[in-house]
Amino acid sequence: ASATPPVKEIESLSRLIEWFQNSSLRLMQEYRRLEVRVTDLDGELADKNRELKDSLREREQARAYLLSVLESLKAGVLVLDRELRPTLSNRRLRELVGEVNEERVGQLLGDRLAASLKRGDHDFLPLESERILRGSNGVTTPVHLTVSEVHIADVEAAGYAVVFQDMSRVKRLEAEAAR
């Protein structure tokens, strides 16, 4: 047996080493390319995250502003979803009638109006009427009631907004004028 490897084995080993070096070089280049891409993506994600935080902060500020406006109104406001479940009420409404739940909505609107809205009938909106409301403390208050549809983007009749304007002072002045 000879101690020196045959020429073919040396050539084969040389090609294998060359292939290995080329493959290693390509893998390292690809790895560096991926590292750059990951760094770019990290930057993009950080930018998007910052944009989302800014957008959320702006939305929260707008929401707080709108809630502040709603709470400052002298009229009671009740927002209902399509099934007439209360989604929002302001302080003035709670002062007039107490807390509002699904059962109370029927009493506030009247059974006929509530039934029509639940069936999806809303061709007659906006609707204005006068009603007498009884608060949780038993006190009655005459109100001017306005029911309107709430539209969100392309959604038809996403819900309803109900505004209760206290008419006590007007009724008192009318009674005094009639005397």
Short mmCIF file of C-alpha atoms in Angstrom, two decimals, residues 79-80 148-152 155-161:
data_model
loop_
_atom_site.label_atom_id
_atom_site.label_comp_id
_atom_site.label_asym_id
_atom_site.label_seq_id
_atom_site.Cartn_x
_atom_site.Cartn_y
_atom_site.Cartn_z
CA VAL A 79 -77.17 55.58 22.32
CA LEU A 80 -78.59 52.15 21.46
CA SER A 148 -82.32 59.35 15.08
CA GLU A 149 -80.36 56.63 13.32
CA VAL A 150 -76.63 56.34 13.92
CA HIS A 151 -74.68 55.50 10.79
CA ILE A 152 -71.09 54.27 10.83
CA VAL A 155 -73.29 50.27 7.87
CA GLU A 156 -77.00 50.90 7.55
CA ALA A 157 -78.67 51.71 10.89
CA ALA A 158 -75.77 50.80 13.16
CA GLY A 159 -77.93 51.96 16.04
CA TYR A 160 -79.97 54.83 17.38
CA ALA A 161 -79.34 58.07 19.26
#
